[in-house]
Coordinates of C-alpha atoms in Angstrom, one line a residue:
M244 CA 0.0 0.0 0.0
E245 CA 1.2 3.4 -0.9
K246 CA 1.9 5.9 1.9
I247 CA 0.0 9.2 1.7
D248 CA 2.1 12.4 1.7
W249 CA -0.1 14.5 4.0
Y250 CA 2.1 17.5 3.5
K251 CA 1.3 17.6 -0.2
V252 CA -2.4 17.0 0.5
C253 CA -2.4 20.1 2.8
Q254 CA -0.6 22.2 0.3
K255 CA -3.2 21.3 -2.4
F256 CA -6.1 22.0 -0.1
F257 CA -4.5 25.2 1.0
L258 CA -4.1 26.4 -2.6
W259 CA -7.7 25.3 -3.5
Q260 CA -9.2 27.2 -0.6
W261 CA -7.5 30.4 -1.7
V262 CA -8.5 29.8 -5.3
I263 CA -12.1 29.3 -4.3
M264 CA -12.0 32.5 -2.2
A265 CA -10.6 34.5 -5.1
A266 CA -13.2 33.1 -7.4
A267 CA -16.0 33.9 -4.9
L268 CA -14.7 37.5 -4.5
A269 CA -14.4 38.0 -8.2
F270 CA -18.0 36.7 -8.7
G271 CA -19.3 38.9 -5.9
I272 CA -17.6 42.0 -7.2
G273 CA -18.7 41.2 -10.7
V274 CA -22.3 40.7 -9.6
G275 CA -22.1 43.9 -7.5
I276 CA -20.7 46.0 -10.4
G277 CA -22.4 44.4 -13.4
L278 CA -25.8 43.4 -12.0
G279 CA -26.2 45.6 -8.9
K280 CA -28.8 47.8 -10.3
S281 CA -30.7 45.1 -12.1
L282 CA -31.1 42.9 -9.0
P283 CA -34.5 42.9 -7.3
T284 CA -34.7 44.7 -3.9
Q285 CA -35.3 41.3 -2.1
I286 CA -33.5 38.0 -2.9
P287 CA -34.1 34.5 -1.5
L288 CA -31.1 34.1 0.7
Y289 CA -32.3 32.1 3.8
Y290 CA -33.5 28.8 2.4
S291 CA -33.6 27.1 5.8
R292 CA -36.5 29.4 6.9
P293 CA -40.1 28.7 6.1
W294 CA -41.4 29.6 2.5
G295 CA -42.3 33.2 1.9
E296 CA -41.2 36.5 3.3
E297 CA -38.9 35.0 5.9
Q298 CA -36.5 33.7 3.2
L299 CA -36.1 37.1 1.6
A300 CA -33.2 39.4 2.3
G301 CA -32.1 42.7 0.8
K302 CA -29.7 42.5 -2.1
A303 CA -26.9 44.1 0.1
E304 CA -27.1 40.9 2.2
L305 CA -25.7 38.9 -0.7
V306 CA -22.4 39.8 0.9
V307 CA -23.1 37.4 3.8
P308 CA -21.9 34.2 1.9
L309 CA -18.8 36.1 0.7
L310 CA -18.0 37.1 4.3
G311 CA -18.6 33.4 5.3
I312 CA -16.0 32.3 2.7
V313 CA -13.4 34.8 3.8
F314 CA -13.9 34.1 7.5
S315 CA -13.7 30.3 6.9
V316 CA -10.4 30.7 5.0
L317 CA -8.9 32.9 7.7
L318 CA -10.1 30.6 10.4
S319 CA -8.8 27.4 8.8
S320 CA -5.5 29.0 8.0
F321 CA -5.1 30.0 11.7
L322 CA -6.2 26.5 12.9
V323 CA -3.8 24.8 10.5
K324 CA -0.9 26.9 11.8
K325 CA -1.9 26.0 15.4
V326 CA -2.0 22.2 14.8
G327 CA 1.4 22.5 13.0
S328 CA 2.9 19.1 13.0
D329 CA -0.3 17.0 12.8
K330 CA -0.8 17.0 8.9
V331 CA -3.7 14.6 8.9
L332 CA -5.7 17.0 11.1
A333 CA -4.6 19.9 9.0
A334 CA -5.8 18.1 5.9
L335 CA -9.1 17.3 7.5
I336 CA -9.6 21.0 8.4
L337 CA -8.6 22.3 5.0
G338 CA -10.7 19.7 3.2
S339 CA -13.8 20.5 5.1
T340 CA -13.2 24.2 4.5
V341 CA -12.9 23.6 0.8
V342 CA -16.2 21.8 0.8
A343 CA -17.9 24.5 2.8
E344 CA -16.6 27.2 0.5
M345 CA -17.8 25.4 -2.6
M346 CA -21.2 25.1 -1.1
L347 CA -21.4 28.8 -0.3
L348 CA -20.0 29.7 -3.7
L349 CA -22.6 27.5 -5.5
A350 CA -25.3 29.0 -3.2
M351 CA -24.4 32.5 -4.3
I352 CA -24.4 31.4 -8.0
R353 CA -27.7 29.7 -7.6
I354 CA -29.3 32.9 -6.0
V355 CA -28.0 35.1 -8.8
V356 CA -29.1 32.8 -11.5
L357 CA -32.5 32.4 -9.8
V358 CA -33.3 36.1 -9.6
I359 CA -32.0 37.1 -13.0

């Protein structure tokens, strides 16, 4: 059985989380600049709430998923530096962060495509 190089796995996850964050920021800035005026005043942002008015938020609140992505990148980077020598734990932290960021980015794309 081949041994896994956890250091390389951490490096790849670390790179991917920053690439996803850059893509999300580019998408958010592009939507803000390009479609800011054509977006409706309320967008469906909170899907976990009951159907109707409770799901709607102002278009300025589309920044919330972006802030979630940036916060998760900064938090995971801090945690990975704290665990230091345990590369398996660092890979798990970075991998879960990459998955969460992808979900938030896809949610933002879904919201924009839905309202346009």
